[in-house]
Amino acid sequence: MAERSTAAVDVADNDGDEPSAAQAAKATSDGVDTQNGRAADGPMPETDGERTNTASTAAPELHSGHKLARRYRLEECVTRVDGFSSWRAMDEKLRRAVGVHLMPADHSRARSVLAAARSSALLGDPRFVQVLDAVEENDLVYVVHEWLPDATELTALLAAGPLEAHEAYQLVSQVSQAMAAAHREGLAHLRLTPSAILRTSTGQWRIRGLAVNAALRGITSETPQRADTEAIGALLYAALTQRWPYESDAYGLTGLPKGVGLIAPDQVRAGVHRGLGELAMRALANDGATASRQEPACTTPEELSKAVAAMPRIRPPEPAFTAPPEYQHTTYQQGSYGRTTPPGVTAVQSLPVAPPPPPLQSRTGRALKWGVAALLIAALGLGSWQLADTLLERGTQKGNSGTSNNTKPGTDDNPKQTGPGEPLKIRDASVLGGSVKPALAPKTIDNDHESAWITPEYYNYPNFGRLEQEHDGSGIIVDLGEAKDVSGLEVDMYVAGQTVEVLAAPADAANPGAVGAFSQRITKLERADKKLQATLETPVRTRYVLIHVTELPPSGGGYRGGINEIKVLGTAS
């Protein structure tokens, strides 16, 4: 099983069973999903087809300091509820904090918890809090998983207010993509509550309790994809409005007014991003009905992630500028530092400061002013004399020869100013290899910097996920229609940090489709900024130019890049 460096605790909710007095300090009325000892405070509404199986086996009576497998030392019990307990523990072998779920081996849910934990561990997706171990030993079943000390629950973030539009966009984008990947492997969550979503210090959103939370609680569903999609819609709704989209209060959030049903986010709170509000309504169980549009409902995380990707990008807010504090004179600057304070006078006092004289009104200032004036007069006289002498000399030469002393443009005396050339007309644009979003290639030559060719988000490796069909990278091939002299180019990259080179095919090449067919180099392979510009000393004769991307920069939990706009400069003839 894949191991990670830290661990997070996530536990299931209770169905309303009253905890004992010893448990009351750690568990809330409905059970908990906890991180760093913090508990959620509301139930997750059950959707149609979802079933909760009860269990009456008591939680194992263990204590701080107990060791599991001679390795995991229990340190703090986070909760005891519904026949199991959850702990913050220390992995003494790797010297790191971990989370542990414990239950008796004869618990009615022990088999399903083990199976869920092992299935989740096999997924190995870094967007989920990883299961590190799942063991049955000495009449106990325990699951060990990551603990993220630098992460913050969505519950805590929403307690401070609704999320900014860019943050909400990142939340729904990353969570829907992660759950779509999980469902492709046959794994469902069924307990996507605000306390199951964590934001790390780097801004990445992580999901905990995949399959395990539902197994601990005994939850099943006949429509798992619909249940998880509706849960993501509820998370987005809460992030935009700071309200829970059901009538009951939950997770520290106030529910909607009773009897009015599900209302659009912009009717709950002013200033809600319209596109995100409509997306939340499409994910919730409302058949996609909104106040302004009739869009089909999103019934699977895959459909929801595609709907998010189809939205216009929401840019992060500009950083706020804080004005520096106003300058203030101190007693040290006023000359009172080190003086003894007379009796009856406070230690800090405002001493009168004589205002400085007006500029250049002192004796030294007046002398400086007259000196500068004299120098200016002398300079003007000298310049006038030189100008008159030059004019007289040119007049004499013209009178003697009868011709003007001008030179033709383009000679050595008046060199012609040259630049990289004018933008060349581009006939077509295509994707190198044709496997990475080929339909978006024309967006790189449409004179619109807001549209772009954008790669998918790859995970684990920046070089296009090491996929076989992109082993040479990818990029855009522009066709100039005929061979032209290329002397420069300007490329607006989708993001900075991509590793790029620009190559050109021979002048007689026809439809080159591989990197090896581009034998002329325009720029070297290096990490590029947002703007890529190049000017050639000697023009290159070519019809096809390749902007070749070999590595992508980090984006959220993976790697993504692309190109916004391409301009090729030169002469057509």
Coordinates of C-alpha atoms in Angstrom, one line a residue:
M1 CA 0.0 0.0 0.0
A2 CA 1.2 3.5 -0.9
E3 CA 2.5 5.5 2.1
R4 CA 2.5 9.3 2.7
S5 CA 4.3 11.5 5.1
T6 CA 1.4 12.7 7.2
A7 CA -2.0 11.5 8.3
A8 CA -5.5 12.9 8.8
V9 CA -8.4 11.5 11.0
D10 CA -11.8 11.1 9.5
V11 CA -14.6 9.2 11.2
A12 CA -18.2 8.4 10.6
D13 CA -21.3 10.0 12.1
N14 CA -23.6 8.4 14.7
D15 CA -27.2 7.8 13.8
G16 CA -28.4 9.5 16.9
D17 CA -27.4 6.9 19.5
E18 CA -26.8 8.7 22.8
P19 CA -23.0 8.5 23.7
S20 CA -21.9 7.6 27.2
A21 CA -20.6 10.3 29.6
A22 CA -17.0 9.4 28.9
Q23 CA -17.7 9.9 25.2
A24 CA -19.5 13.2 25.4
A25 CA -16.3 15.2 25.6
K26 CA -15.2 14.0 22.2
A27 CA -18.4 13.3 20.2
T28 CA -21.2 15.5 19.1
S29 CA -24.9 14.6 19.0
D30 CA -24.7 12.9 15.6
G31 CA -21.1 11.6 15.6
V32 CA -18.2 13.3 13.9
D33 CA -15.8 13.8 11.1
T34 CA -12.8 15.3 12.8
Q35 CA -9.5 16.9 12.0
N36 CA -7.1 17.9 14.8
G37 CA -9.7 17.1 17.4
R38 CA -12.5 19.3 15.8
A39 CA -15.9 17.8 15.3
A40 CA -18.7 18.4 12.8
D41 CA -22.1 19.3 14.1
G42 CA -24.7 18.1 11.7
P43 CA -26.0 15.0 9.9
M44 CA -25.7 14.4 6.2
P45 CA -29.2 14.1 4.7
E46 CA -29.8 10.7 3.3
T47 CA -30.7 10.5 -0.4
D48 CA -33.1 8.0 -1.9
G49 CA -31.7 4.6 -1.9
E50 CA -29.2 5.3 0.8
R51 CA -29.3 2.9 3.8
T52 CA -27.7 3.1 7.2
N53 CA -27.0 -0.2 9.0
T54 CA -26.8 0.0 12.8
A55 CA -24.3 -1.7 15.0
S56 CA -24.4 -2.3 18.7
T57 CA -20.9 -3.7 19.4
A58 CA -19.1 -1.6 22.0
A59 CA -15.9 0.3 21.0
P60 CA -12.7 -1.3 22.1
E61 CA -11.6 0.0 25.5
L62 CA -8.0 1.1 24.9
H63 CA -5.9 3.9 26.4
S64 CA -3.3 6.4 25.4
G65 CA 0.1 4.7 25.1
H66 CA -1.2 1.4 23.7
K67 CA 0.8 0.1 20.8
L68 CA -0.6 -1.6 17.7
A69 CA 1.8 -3.9 15.8
R70 CA 4.6 -2.6 18.0
R71 CA 4.6 0.5 15.9
Y72 CA 1.5 2.7 16.2
R73 CA 1.3 4.4 19.6
L74 CA -2.1 5.7 20.5
E75 CA -1.9 9.3 21.8
E76 CA -5.4 10.9 21.8
C77 CA -8.8 9.5 21.4
V78 CA -10.7 11.7 19.0
T79 CA -14.1 10.0 19.4
R80 CA -15.8 6.8 20.5
V81 CA -19.1 6.2 18.8
D82 CA -21.2 3.5 17.2
G83 CA -18.9 0.6 18.2
F84 CA -15.6 2.0 17.0
S85 CA -13.1 4.7 18.1
S86 CA -10.8 7.0 16.3
W87 CA -7.3 8.1 17.5
R88 CA -4.5 10.4 16.7
A89 CA -1.4 8.1 16.9
M90 CA 2.3 8.2 16.3
D91 CA 4.1 5.9 13.8
E92 CA 7.2 5.2 15.8
K93 CA 8.9 3.5 12.9
L94 CA 8.7 6.5 10.5
R95 CA 8.3 9.2 13.3
R96 CA 5.2 10.8 12.0
A97 CA 1.6 11.4 13.1
V98 CA -1.1 9.1 11.8
G99 CA -4.8 8.5 12.3
V100 CA -6.3 5.2 13.4
H101 CA -9.8 3.8 13.4
L102 CA -10.3 0.8 15.8
M103 CA -13.2 -1.7 16.1
P104 CA -13.6 -5.2 17.5
A105 CA -13.0 -8.0 14.9
D106 CA -16.5 -9.3 15.6
H107 CA -18.1 -5.9 14.8
S108 CA -20.9 -6.4 12.2
R109 CA -19.1 -3.8 9.9
A110 CA -15.5 -5.0 10.4
R111 CA -15.3 -7.0 7.2
S112 CA -16.8 -4.2 5.1
V113 CA -14.4 -1.6 6.7
L114 CA -11.3 -3.7 5.9
A115 CA -12.5 -4.2 2.3
A116 CA -13.2 -0.5 1.9
A117 CA -9.9 0.5 3.3
R118 CA -7.9 -1.9 1.1
S119 CA -9.8 -0.8 -2.0
S120 CA -9.2 2.9 -1.2
A121 CA -5.5 2.2 -0.6
L122 CA -5.2 0.6 -4.1
L123 CA -6.4 3.8 -5.7
G124 CA -3.3 5.8 -4.7
D125 CA -4.7 9.1 -5.9
P126 CA -2.9 12.0 -4.1
R127 CA -6.2 14.0 -4.0
F128 CA -7.5 11.7 -1.4
V129 CA -6.2 11.2 2.2
Q130 CA -4.3 8.0 1.8
V131 CA -5.0 4.7 3.7
L132 CA -1.6 3.5 4.9
D133 CA -2.6 0.1 6.5
A134 CA -5.6 -2.1 7.2
V135 CA -5.1 -4.9 9.6
E136 CA -7.0 -7.5 11.7
E137 CA -4.9 -8.5 14.7
N138 CA -5.6 -9.7 18.3
D139 CA -9.4 -9.5 18.0
L140 CA -9.1 -5.9 16.6
V141 CA -9.6 -4.4 13.2
Y142 CA -7.8 -1.1 12.6
V143 CA -7.3 1.2 9.7
V144 CA -4.2 3.6 9.6
H145 CA -4.3 6.6 7.4
E146 CA -2.7 10.0 6.8
W147 CA -2.9 12.9 9.3
L148 CA -2.5 16.4 7.7
P149 CA -1.5 18.8 10.4
D150 CA -1.3 21.8 8.0
A151 CA -4.8 21.2 6.6
T152 CA -8.0 23.1 7.4
E153 CA -11.5 21.6 7.2
L154 CA -14.0 23.3 4.9
T155 CA -16.2 23.4 8.1
A156 CA -13.7 25.8 9.7
L157 CA -13.3 27.9 6.5
L158 CA -17.1 28.4 6.2
A159 CA -17.3 29.4 9.8
A160 CA -15.4 32.5 8.8
G161 CA -17.6 33.3 5.9
P162 CA -18.4 32.2 2.3
L163 CA -15.5 31.4 0.0
E164 CA -14.3 33.8 -2.7
A165 CA -15.4 32.8 -6.2
H166 CA -12.0 31.6 -7.3
E167 CA -11.7 29.4 -4.2
A168 CA -15.1 27.9 -4.7
Y169 CA -14.3 27.2 -8.3
Q170 CA -11.1 25.4 -7.3
L171 CA -13.1 23.4 -4.7
V172 CA -15.7 22.1 -7.1
S173 CA -13.2 21.5 -9.9
Q174 CA -10.7 19.5 -7.8
V175 CA -13.4 17.5 -5.8
S176 CA -15.5 16.6 -8.9
Q177 CA -12.4 15.5 -10.8
A178 CA -11.1 13.4 -7.9
M179 CA -14.5 11.7 -7.4
A180 CA -14.9 11.1 -11.1
A181 CA -11.5 9.2 -11.0
A182 CA -12.7 7.3 -7.9
H183 CA -15.9 6.2 -9.6
R184 CA -14.1 5.0 -12.6
E185 CA -12.4 2.6 -10.3
G186 CA -15.7 1.5 -8.7
L187 CA -15.2 3.5 -5.5
A188 CA -17.8 5.8 -3.9
H189 CA -17.6 8.1 -0.9
L190 CA -21.3 8.6 0.2
R191 CA -20.2 10.9 3.1
L192 CA -18.9 14.0 1.3
T193 CA -19.6 16.5 4.1
P194 CA -17.8 19.8 4.8
S195 CA -15.7 18.1 7.4
A196 CA -14.5 15.5 4.9
I197 CA -13.0 18.2 2.6
L198 CA -9.6 19.7 3.6
R199 CA -7.6 22.5 2.2
T200 CA -3.8 22.2 2.6
S201 CA -1.4 25.1 3.1
T202 CA -0.5 25.0 -0.6
G203 CA -4.2 25.6 -1.6
Q204 CA -4.8 22.0 -2.7
W205 CA -8.2 20.4 -1.8
R206 CA -8.0 16.9 -0.3
I207 CA -10.8 14.4 0.3
R208 CA -10.7 12.0 3.3
G209 CA -12.7 8.9 4.1
L210 CA -13.2 7.6 0.6
A211 CA -15.3 4.4 1.0
V212 CA -14.1 4.0 4.6
N213 CA -16.4 6.7 6.1
A214 CA -19.5 5.0 4.6
A215 CA -18.3 1.5 5.7
L216 CA -17.7 2.7 9.3
R217 CA -21.2 4.2 9.4
G218 CA -22.8 1.3 7.5
I219 CA -24.1 3.5 4.6
T220 CA -24.9 2.0 1.2
S221 CA -26.6 3.5 -1.8
E222 CA -28.3 2.2 -4.9
T223 CA -27.2 5.3 -6.8
P224 CA -23.7 6.1 -5.5
Q225 CA -22.7 8.4 -8.3
R226 CA -25.9 10.5 -7.9
A227 CA -25.4 10.6 -4.1
D228 CA -21.8 11.8 -4.4
T229 CA -22.7 14.4 -7.1
E230 CA -25.5 15.9 -5.0
A231 CA -23.1 16.0 -2.1
I232 CA -20.6 18.0 -4.2
G233 CA -23.4 20.3 -5.2
A234 CA -24.2 20.9 -1.5
L235 CA -20.6 21.7 -0.7
L236 CA -20.5 24.2 -3.5
Y237 CA -23.8 25.7 -2.4
A238 CA -22.5 26.1 1.2
A239 CA -19.2 27.6 -0.1
L240 CA -21.1 30.3 -2.0
T241 CA -23.8 31.2 0.5
Q242 CA -22.5 30.0 3.9
R243 CA -25.9 28.2 4.2
W244 CA -26.7 24.5 4.1
P245 CA -29.0 23.7 1.2
Y246 CA -31.5 21.8 3.3
E247 CA -34.0 22.8 5.9
S248 CA -32.0 21.4 8.8
D249 CA -29.0 23.1 10.3
A250 CA -25.7 21.2 9.9
Y251 CA -21.9 21.5 10.2
G252 CA -22.2 24.9 11.9
L253 CA -24.3 26.3 9.0
T254 CA -27.9 27.5 9.0
G255 CA -30.3 25.6 6.8
L256 CA -32.7 27.1 4.3
P257 CA -36.1 28.5 5.5
K258 CA -38.6 25.8 6.0
G259 CA -41.3 25.3 3.4
V260 CA -39.6 27.2 0.5
G261 CA -37.7 24.3 -0.9
L262 CA -34.3 24.7 -2.7
I263 CA -33.7 28.3 -3.9
A264 CA -30.9 29.5 -6.1
P265 CA -27.7 30.7 -4.3
D266 CA -28.0 34.3 -5.6
Q267 CA -31.4 34.5 -3.9
V268 CA -29.8 33.6 -0.6
R269 CA -26.8 35.9 -0.8
A270 CA -26.1 38.9 -3.0
G271 CA -23.0 38.9 -5.2
V272 CA -22.8 35.1 -5.8
H273 CA -21.0 34.1 -9.0
R274 CA -23.8 33.3 -11.4
G275 CA -22.1 30.4 -13.2
L276 CA -21.1 28.7 -10.0
G277 CA -24.6 29.2 -8.5
E278 CA -26.2 27.5 -11.6
L279 CA -23.6 24.7 -11.4
A280 CA -24.6 24.0 -7.7
M281 CA -28.3 23.9 -8.7
R282 CA -27.5 21.4 -11.5
A283 CA -25.7 19.1 -9.1
L284 CA -28.4 19.2 -6.4
A285 CA -31.6 17.2 -6.8
N286 CA -33.6 19.8 -8.6
D287 CA -33.5 18.4 -12.2
G288 CA -31.3 21.3 -13.2
A289 CA -33.9 24.0 -12.9
T290 CA -32.6 27.5 -12.3
A291 CA -34.1 31.0 -12.4
S292 CA -32.5 31.9 -15.7
R293 CA -31.6 28.7 -17.6
Q294 CA -32.9 25.2 -18.1
E295 CA -29.7 23.1 -18.1
P296 CA -29.7 19.3 -17.7
A297 CA -28.9 18.1 -14.2
C298 CA -25.5 16.6 -13.5
T299 CA -26.0 13.1 -12.2
T300 CA -22.4 11.9 -12.0
P301 CA -19.1 13.4 -10.9
E302 CA -17.8 13.0 -14.5
E303 CA -20.7 15.1 -15.9
L304 CA -20.1 17.7 -13.2
S305 CA -16.3 17.9 -13.8
K306 CA -17.0 18.4 -17.5
A307 CA -19.5 21.2 -16.7
V308 CA -16.9 22.9 -14.6
A309 CA -14.3 22.6 -17.3
A310 CA -16.7 24.2 -19.8
M311 CA -17.1 27.3 -17.7
P312 CA -15.0 30.4 -18.4
R313 CA -11.9 30.5 -16.1
I314 CA -12.4 32.4 -12.8
R315 CA -9.2 34.3 -12.1
P316 CA -7.9 34.7 -8.6
P317 CA -8.4 38.1 -7.0
E318 CA -5.8 40.8 -7.3
P319 CA -3.7 41.0 -4.1
A320 CA -4.8 43.9 -1.9
F321 CA -2.3 46.8 -1.6
T322 CA -1.7 48.0 1.9
A323 CA -0.6 51.6 2.1
P324 CA 2.5 52.2 4.3
P325 CA 1.9 54.0 7.6
E326 CA 2.1 57.8 7.6
Y327 CA 5.6 59.1 8.5
Q328 CA 5.8 60.6 12.0
H329 CA 8.6 62.5 13.7
T330 CA 10.0 61.0 16.8
T331 CA 11.7 62.7 19.7
Y332 CA 15.0 61.2 18.5
Q333 CA 14.5 63.0 15.1
Q334 CA 13.6 66.2 16.9
G335 CA 16.8 66.3 18.9
S336 CA 15.6 65.3 22.4
Y337 CA 17.2 61.9 22.5
G338 CA 19.5 61.6 25.6
R339 CA 18.3 64.7 27.3
T340 CA 17.2 64.6 30.9
T341 CA 13.5 65.2 31.5
P342 CA 12.8 68.3 33.7
P343 CA 10.7 67.7 36.8
G344 CA 6.9 68.0 36.1
V345 CA 7.3 67.3 32.3
T346 CA 6.2 64.0 30.8
A347 CA 8.9 61.8 29.2
V348 CA 7.5 62.1 25.7
Q349 CA 6.6 65.6 24.6
S350 CA 6.2 67.3 21.3
L351 CA 8.9 69.9 20.9
P352 CA 8.2 72.8 18.4
V353 CA 10.1 72.4 15.2
A354 CA 11.0 75.5 13.2
P355 CA 9.6 75.1 9.6
P356 CA 12.3 74.9 6.9
P357 CA 12.8 78.0 4.8
P358 CA 11.1 78.1 1.3
P359 CA 13.2 76.3 -1.4
L360 CA 16.2 78.4 -2.5
Q361 CA 15.4 81.3 -0.2
S362 CA 18.4 81.0 2.1
R363 CA 21.8 82.7 1.3
T364 CA 23.2 79.5 -0.1
G365 CA 20.1 78.9 -2.1
R366 CA 20.2 82.3 -3.7
A367 CA 23.8 81.9 -4.7
L368 CA 23.0 78.4 -6.2
K369 CA 20.1 79.9 -8.1
W370 CA 22.2 82.6 -9.7
G371 CA 25.0 80.2 -10.6
V372 CA 22.6 77.8 -12.3
A373 CA 21.1 80.7 -14.3
A374 CA 24.5 81.8 -15.5
L375 CA 25.4 78.3 -16.6
L376 CA 22.1 78.0 -18.6
I377 CA 22.7 81.4 -20.3
A378 CA 26.2 80.3 -21.3
A379 CA 25.0 77.0 -22.6
L380 CA 22.3 78.6 -24.7
G381 CA 24.8 81.1 -26.2
L382 CA 27.2 78.3 -27.1
G383 CA 24.5 76.2 -28.6
S384 CA 23.2 79.1 -30.7
W385 CA 26.7 79.8 -32.0
Q386 CA 27.3 76.2 -33.0
L387 CA 23.9 76.0 -34.7
A388 CA 24.5 79.2 -36.7
D389 CA 28.0 78.0 -37.7
T390 CA 26.6 74.7 -39.0
L391 CA 23.8 76.4 -41.0
L392 CA 26.3 78.8 -42.6
E393 CA 28.6 75.9 -43.5
R394 CA 25.8 73.9 -45.2
G395 CA 24.7 76.9 -47.0
T396 CA 28.2 77.5 -48.4
Q397 CA 28.5 73.9 -49.5
K398 CA 25.1 74.1 -51.3
G399 CA 26.0 77.3 -53.0
N400 CA 29.3 75.9 -54.3
S401 CA 28.0 72.6 -55.6
G402 CA 24.4 73.6 -56.5
T403 CA 23.1 70.3 -55.0
S404 CA 21.9 69.2 -51.6
N405 CA 24.1 67.1 -49.3
N406 CA 21.4 64.6 -48.5
T407 CA 21.9 60.8 -48.7
K408 CA 19.6 58.2 -50.0
P409 CA 17.7 56.0 -47.4
G410 CA 19.4 52.6 -47.0
T411 CA 23.0 53.8 -47.4
D412 CA 25.6 53.5 -44.7
D413 CA 25.1 57.2 -43.8
N414 CA 21.3 56.6 -43.2
P415 CA 20.8 52.9 -42.3
K416 CA 17.4 51.4 -42.7
Q417 CA 15.7 50.5 -39.4
T418 CA 14.7 46.8 -39.4
G419 CA 12.7 44.7 -36.9
P420 CA 11.3 41.2 -36.6
G421 CA 8.8 41.9 -39.4
E422 CA 5.1 42.1 -39.6
P423 CA 2.6 39.3 -38.4
L424 CA 2.3 36.6 -41.1
K425 CA -1.1 35.2 -42.0
I426 CA -1.5 31.7 -40.5
R427 CA -3.7 29.3 -42.5
D428 CA -4.2 26.5 -39.9
A429 CA -3.1 25.2 -36.5
S430 CA -3.0 21.6 -35.4
V431 CA -1.8 19.6 -32.3
L432 CA 1.5 17.7 -32.5
G433 CA 0.5 14.0 -32.5
G434 CA -3.2 14.9 -32.5
S435 CA -3.9 13.3 -29.1
V436 CA -4.1 16.3 -26.8
K437 CA -7.3 18.3 -27.2
P438 CA -7.0 18.7 -31.1
A439 CA -10.3 20.6 -31.3
L440 CA -8.8 23.5 -29.3
A441 CA -5.9 24.1 -31.6
P442 CA -7.7 26.8 -33.7
K443 CA -8.1 28.9 -30.5
T444 CA -4.3 29.6 -30.6
I445 CA -4.7 31.7 -33.8
D446 CA -8.1 33.4 -33.4
N447 CA -6.7 36.7 -32.1
D448 CA -8.5 36.2 -28.8
H449 CA -6.2 35.9 -25.7
E450 CA -9.0 34.7 -23.5
S451 CA -9.4 31.5 -25.5
A452 CA -6.7 28.8 -25.5
W453 CA -5.5 25.3 -26.2
I454 CA -5.4 23.8 -22.7
T455 CA -4.0 20.3 -21.9
P456 CA -5.8 18.0 -19.6
E457 CA -4.6 17.8 -16.0
Y458 CA -1.9 15.1 -15.6
Y459 CA -0.9 13.5 -12.3
N460 CA 2.4 12.2 -10.9
Y461 CA 4.6 13.4 -13.9
P462 CA 5.0 16.8 -15.5
N463 CA 5.9 15.3 -18.9
F464 CA 2.3 14.7 -19.9
G465 CA 1.9 11.9 -17.3
R466 CA 4.5 9.8 -19.2
L467 CA 1.7 8.6 -21.5
E468 CA 2.9 6.6 -24.4
Q469 CA 1.1 8.7 -27.0
E470 CA 2.7 11.9 -25.6
H471 CA 6.2 10.6 -25.1
D472 CA 7.6 13.4 -27.3
G473 CA 5.5 16.0 -25.5
S474 CA 2.9 18.0 -27.4
G475 CA 2.4 21.4 -28.8
I476 CA 0.9 23.4 -31.7
I477 CA 2.0 23.2 -35.4
V478 CA 1.1 26.4 -37.4
D479 CA 0.8 26.3 -41.2
L480 CA 1.7 29.6 -42.9
G481 CA 0.2 28.3 -46.2
E482 CA 3.4 28.6 -48.1
A483 CA 7.1 29.0 -47.4
K484 CA 7.9 32.4 -45.9
D485 CA 10.9 34.1 -44.3
V486 CA 10.3 33.9 -40.5
S487 CA 12.3 36.4 -38.5
G488 CA 10.5 36.2 -35.1
L489 CA 7.5 35.2 -33.1
E490 CA 5.3 36.1 -30.1
V491 CA 3.6 33.4 -28.1
D492 CA 1.2 34.0 -25.2
M493 CA 1.4 30.9 -23.0
Y494 CA -1.5 29.7 -21.0
V495 CA 0.6 29.7 -17.8
A496 CA 4.2 30.5 -17.0
G497 CA 6.7 27.7 -16.2
Q498 CA 6.2 25.4 -19.2
T499 CA 9.3 23.9 -20.8
V500 CA 9.2 25.0 -24.5
E501 CA 11.2 25.1 -27.7
V502 CA 10.3 26.6 -31.1
L503 CA 11.3 24.7 -34.2
A504 CA 10.7 25.1 -38.0
A505 CA 10.4 22.5 -40.7
P506 CA 12.5 22.8 -44.0
A507 CA 11.0 25.0 -46.6
D508 CA 10.0 22.1 -48.8
A509 CA 8.5 20.0 -46.0
A510 CA 4.9 18.7 -46.5
N511 CA 2.6 18.1 -43.5
P512 CA 5.3 17.3 -40.9
G513 CA 3.8 15.4 -38.0
A514 CA 6.7 14.4 -35.7
V515 CA 9.3 16.4 -33.8
G516 CA 12.1 15.0 -35.9
A517 CA 10.6 16.6 -39.1
F518 CA 11.4 20.1 -37.7
S519 CA 15.1 20.5 -38.3
Q520 CA 15.5 24.3 -37.9
R521 CA 15.7 25.7 -34.4
I522 CA 14.2 29.1 -33.6
T523 CA 14.5 29.0 -29.8
K524 CA 16.3 26.6 -27.4
L525 CA 14.5 24.3 -25.1
E526 CA 14.0 26.1 -21.7
R527 CA 11.4 27.0 -19.1
A528 CA 9.3 29.9 -20.5
D529 CA 7.6 32.9 -19.0
K530 CA 3.9 33.8 -19.7
K531 CA 5.1 35.7 -22.8
L532 CA 7.5 33.9 -25.2
Q533 CA 9.2 36.2 -27.7
A534 CA 12.1 35.6 -30.1
T535 CA 13.8 37.7 -32.8
L536 CA 16.1 36.0 -35.4
E537 CA 19.3 37.7 -36.7
T538 CA 18.9 35.6 -39.9
P539 CA 15.4 34.8 -41.1
V540 CA 14.4 31.1 -41.4
R541 CA 12.6 30.0 -44.6
T542 CA 9.7 27.7 -43.7
R543 CA 6.0 26.9 -44.0
Y544 CA 5.5 25.0 -40.7
V545 CA 6.5 26.3 -37.2
L546 CA 6.2 24.1 -34.1
I547 CA 5.7 25.4 -30.6
H548 CA 6.9 22.2 -28.8
V549 CA 6.0 21.8 -25.1
T550 CA 7.8 19.0 -23.2
E551 CA 7.0 19.6 -19.6
L552 CA 4.0 21.2 -17.8
P553 CA 4.0 23.3 -14.6
P554 CA 2.1 22.3 -11.4
S555 CA -1.6 23.1 -11.4
G556 CA -3.8 22.2 -8.4
G557 CA -3.0 18.6 -7.6
G558 CA -1.4 17.8 -11.0
Y559 CA 0.2 19.4 -14.1
R560 CA -1.4 21.4 -16.8
G561 CA -0.3 23.8 -19.6
G562 CA -1.3 25.2 -22.9
I563 CA -1.1 28.1 -25.4
N564 CA -3.4 31.2 -25.6
E565 CA -2.2 32.9 -28.9
I566 CA 0.5 32.5 -31.5
K567 CA 1.9 35.3 -33.8
V568 CA 4.6 34.5 -36.4
L569 CA 6.6 37.5 -37.7
G570 CA 8.5 37.9 -41.0
T571 CA 8.0 38.7 -44.6
A572 CA 5.7 36.9 -47.0
S573 CA 7.9 37.2 -50.1

